[in-house]
PDB file of C-alpha atoms in Angstrom:
ATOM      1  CA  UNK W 480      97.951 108.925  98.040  1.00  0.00           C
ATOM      2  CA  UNK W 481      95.653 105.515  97.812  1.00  0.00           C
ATOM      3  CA  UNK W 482      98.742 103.407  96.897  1.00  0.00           C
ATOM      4  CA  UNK W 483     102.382 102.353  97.258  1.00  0.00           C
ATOM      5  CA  UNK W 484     103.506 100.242  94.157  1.00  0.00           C
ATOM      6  CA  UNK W 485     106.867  97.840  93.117  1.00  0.00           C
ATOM      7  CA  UNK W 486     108.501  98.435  90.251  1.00  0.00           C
ATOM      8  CA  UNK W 487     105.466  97.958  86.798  1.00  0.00           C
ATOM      9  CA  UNK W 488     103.155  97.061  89.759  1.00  0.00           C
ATOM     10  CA  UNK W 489      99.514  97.756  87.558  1.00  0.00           C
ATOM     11  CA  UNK W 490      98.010 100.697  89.153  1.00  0.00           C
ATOM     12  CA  UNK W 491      94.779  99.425  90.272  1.00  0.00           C
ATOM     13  CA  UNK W 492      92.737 101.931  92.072  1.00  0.00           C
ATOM     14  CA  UNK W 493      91.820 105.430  91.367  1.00  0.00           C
ATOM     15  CA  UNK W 494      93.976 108.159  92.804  1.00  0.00           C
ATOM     16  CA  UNK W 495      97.386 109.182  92.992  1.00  0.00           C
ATOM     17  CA  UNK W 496      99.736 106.163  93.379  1.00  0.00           C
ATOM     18  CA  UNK W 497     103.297 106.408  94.387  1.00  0.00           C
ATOM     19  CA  UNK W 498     105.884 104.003  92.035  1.00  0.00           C
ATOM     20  CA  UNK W 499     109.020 102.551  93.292  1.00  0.00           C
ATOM     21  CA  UNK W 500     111.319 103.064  90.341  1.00  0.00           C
ATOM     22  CA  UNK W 501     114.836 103.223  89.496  1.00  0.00           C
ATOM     23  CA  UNK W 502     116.170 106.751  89.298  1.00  0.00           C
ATOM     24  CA  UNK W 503     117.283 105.997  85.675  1.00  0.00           C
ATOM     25  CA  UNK W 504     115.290 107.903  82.780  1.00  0.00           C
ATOM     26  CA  UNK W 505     114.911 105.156  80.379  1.00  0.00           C
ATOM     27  CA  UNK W 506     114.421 102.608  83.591  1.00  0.00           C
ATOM     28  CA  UNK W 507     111.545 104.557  85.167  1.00  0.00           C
ATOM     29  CA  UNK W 508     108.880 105.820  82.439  1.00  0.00           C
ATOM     30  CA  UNK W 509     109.387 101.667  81.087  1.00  0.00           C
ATOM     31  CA  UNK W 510     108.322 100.997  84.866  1.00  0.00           C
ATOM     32  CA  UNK W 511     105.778 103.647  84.462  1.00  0.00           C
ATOM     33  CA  UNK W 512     104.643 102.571  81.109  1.00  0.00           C
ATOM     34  CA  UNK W 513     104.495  99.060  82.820  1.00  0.00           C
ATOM     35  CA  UNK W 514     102.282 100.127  85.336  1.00  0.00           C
ATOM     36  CA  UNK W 515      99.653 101.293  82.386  1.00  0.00           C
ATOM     37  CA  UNK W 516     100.461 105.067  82.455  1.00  0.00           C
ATOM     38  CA  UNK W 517      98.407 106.239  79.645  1.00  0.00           C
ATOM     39  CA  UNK W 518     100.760 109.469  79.155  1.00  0.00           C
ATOM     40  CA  UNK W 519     104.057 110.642  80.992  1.00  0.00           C
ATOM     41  CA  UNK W 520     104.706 113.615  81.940  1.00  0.00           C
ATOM     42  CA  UNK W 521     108.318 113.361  82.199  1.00  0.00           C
ATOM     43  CA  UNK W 522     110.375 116.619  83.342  1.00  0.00           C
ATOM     44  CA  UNK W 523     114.237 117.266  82.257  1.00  0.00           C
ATOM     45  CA  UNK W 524     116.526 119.966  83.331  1.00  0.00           C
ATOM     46  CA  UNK W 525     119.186 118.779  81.463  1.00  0.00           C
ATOM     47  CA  UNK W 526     117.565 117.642  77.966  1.00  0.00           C
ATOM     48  CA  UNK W 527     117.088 113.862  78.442  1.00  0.00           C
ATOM     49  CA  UNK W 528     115.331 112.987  75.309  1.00  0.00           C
ATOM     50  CA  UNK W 529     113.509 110.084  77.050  1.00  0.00           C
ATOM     51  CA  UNK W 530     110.950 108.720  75.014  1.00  0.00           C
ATOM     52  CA  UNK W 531     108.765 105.338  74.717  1.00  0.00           C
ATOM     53  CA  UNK W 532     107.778 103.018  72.133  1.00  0.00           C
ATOM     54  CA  UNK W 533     104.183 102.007  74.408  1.00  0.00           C
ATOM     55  CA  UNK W 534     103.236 105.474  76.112  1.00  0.00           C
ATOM     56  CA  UNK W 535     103.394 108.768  74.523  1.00  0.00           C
ATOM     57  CA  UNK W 536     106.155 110.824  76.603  1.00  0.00           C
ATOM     58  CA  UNK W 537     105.158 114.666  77.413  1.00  0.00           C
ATOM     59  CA  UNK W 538     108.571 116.283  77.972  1.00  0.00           C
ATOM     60  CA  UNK W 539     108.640 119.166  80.180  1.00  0.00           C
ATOM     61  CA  UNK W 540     111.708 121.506  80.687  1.00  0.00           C
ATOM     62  CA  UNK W 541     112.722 122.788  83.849  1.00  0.00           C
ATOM     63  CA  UNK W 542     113.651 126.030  82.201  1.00  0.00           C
ATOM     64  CA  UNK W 543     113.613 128.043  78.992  1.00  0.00           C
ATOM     65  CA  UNK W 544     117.421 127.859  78.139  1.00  0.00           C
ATOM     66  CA  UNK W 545     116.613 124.226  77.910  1.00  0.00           C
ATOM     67  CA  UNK W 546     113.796 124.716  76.133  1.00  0.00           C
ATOM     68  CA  UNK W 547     114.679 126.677  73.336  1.00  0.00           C
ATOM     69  CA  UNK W 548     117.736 125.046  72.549  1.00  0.00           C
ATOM     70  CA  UNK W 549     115.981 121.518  72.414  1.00  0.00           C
ATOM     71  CA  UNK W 550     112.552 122.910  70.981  1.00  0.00           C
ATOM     72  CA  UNK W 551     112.738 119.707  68.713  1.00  0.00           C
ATOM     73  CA  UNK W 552     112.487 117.314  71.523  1.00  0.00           C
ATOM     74  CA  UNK W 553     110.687 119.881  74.371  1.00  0.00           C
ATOM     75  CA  UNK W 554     107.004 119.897  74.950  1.00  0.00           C
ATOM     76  CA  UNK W 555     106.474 122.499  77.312  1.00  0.00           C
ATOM     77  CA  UNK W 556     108.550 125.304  78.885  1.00  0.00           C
ATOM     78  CA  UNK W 557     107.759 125.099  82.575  1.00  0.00           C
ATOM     79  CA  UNK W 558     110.775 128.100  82.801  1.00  0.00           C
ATOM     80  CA  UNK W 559     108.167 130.574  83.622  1.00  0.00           C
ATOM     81  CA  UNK W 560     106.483 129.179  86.040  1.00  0.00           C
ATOM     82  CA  UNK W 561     109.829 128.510  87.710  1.00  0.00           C
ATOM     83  CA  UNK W 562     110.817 131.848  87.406  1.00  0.00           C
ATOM     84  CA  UNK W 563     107.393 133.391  88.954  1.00  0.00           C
ATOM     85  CA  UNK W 564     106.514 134.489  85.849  1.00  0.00           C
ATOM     86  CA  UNK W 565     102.870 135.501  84.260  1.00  0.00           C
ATOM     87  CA  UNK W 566      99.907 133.525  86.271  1.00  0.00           C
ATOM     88  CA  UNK W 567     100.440 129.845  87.402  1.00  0.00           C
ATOM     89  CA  UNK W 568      96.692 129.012  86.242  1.00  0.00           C
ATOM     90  CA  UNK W 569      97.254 130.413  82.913  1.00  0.00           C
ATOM     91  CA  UNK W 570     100.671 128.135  82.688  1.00  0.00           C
ATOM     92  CA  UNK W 571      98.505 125.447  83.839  1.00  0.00           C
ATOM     93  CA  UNK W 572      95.680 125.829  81.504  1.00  0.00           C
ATOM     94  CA  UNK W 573      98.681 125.871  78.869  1.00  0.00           C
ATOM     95  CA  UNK W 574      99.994 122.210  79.963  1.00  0.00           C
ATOM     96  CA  UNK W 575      96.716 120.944  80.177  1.00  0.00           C
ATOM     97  CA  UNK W 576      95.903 121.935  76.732  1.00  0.00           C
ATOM     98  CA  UNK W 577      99.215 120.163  75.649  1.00  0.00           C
ATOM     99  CA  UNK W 578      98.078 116.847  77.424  1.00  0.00           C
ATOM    100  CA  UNK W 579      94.509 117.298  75.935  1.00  0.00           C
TER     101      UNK W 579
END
C-alpha cells in the first residue's frame, strides 16, 4: 500500500492506494470516480445496480444466483471462484479479459 487517501483525494502515486469512503454504493464509486479511477470494479451480493455517468462500472457478483437472475446488469460471475470451483487463474484470466 503506497497511500492512505480522504474522500476524491486524486490518487497520485503508483501503487495500490487505500480510499476513505462512505460505505454507501452510489457515495463510494463517485468518491472513487473522484479520485480518477479509470474503471471500477465494483462487487454486489445483493444486485446493486451501481453505475456512473464519469467511470465505466465493472459489476461483479458474489455468486451465480445473483448472477443469472440480473445477467442484464452483471458483468462477471465471481460464484465459482467462491465456490472453489474450476482453476482460480483461469477465472482470473476470464475477469481480466472482461476489463481488457
Amino acid at each position: 500500500m503506497v497511500d492512505v487517501l480522504d474522500y476524491t483525494e486524486p490518487q497520485t502515486r503508483a501503487g495500490l492506494s487505500l480510499l476513505c469512503t462512505p460505505g454507501n454504493d452510489v457515495e463510494s464509486t463517485t468518491a472513487l470516480a473522484g479520485s480518477g479511477a479509470n474503471l471500477i470494479m465494483f462487487t454486489t451480493g445483493l444486485g446493486t445496480p451501481t453505475g456512473n455517468p464519469v467511470t465505466p462500472v465493472l459489476k461483479i457478483a458474489s455468486n451465480s444466483t445473483l448472477a443469472t437472475r440480473m445477467s442484464d446488469v452483471i458483468d462477471f460471475d465471481a460464484g465459482p471462484i467462491i465456490r472453489g470451483e474450476g482453476r482460480d487463474r483461469r477465472a482470473g484470466r476470464s475477469l481480466a479479459r472482461d476489463v481488457h
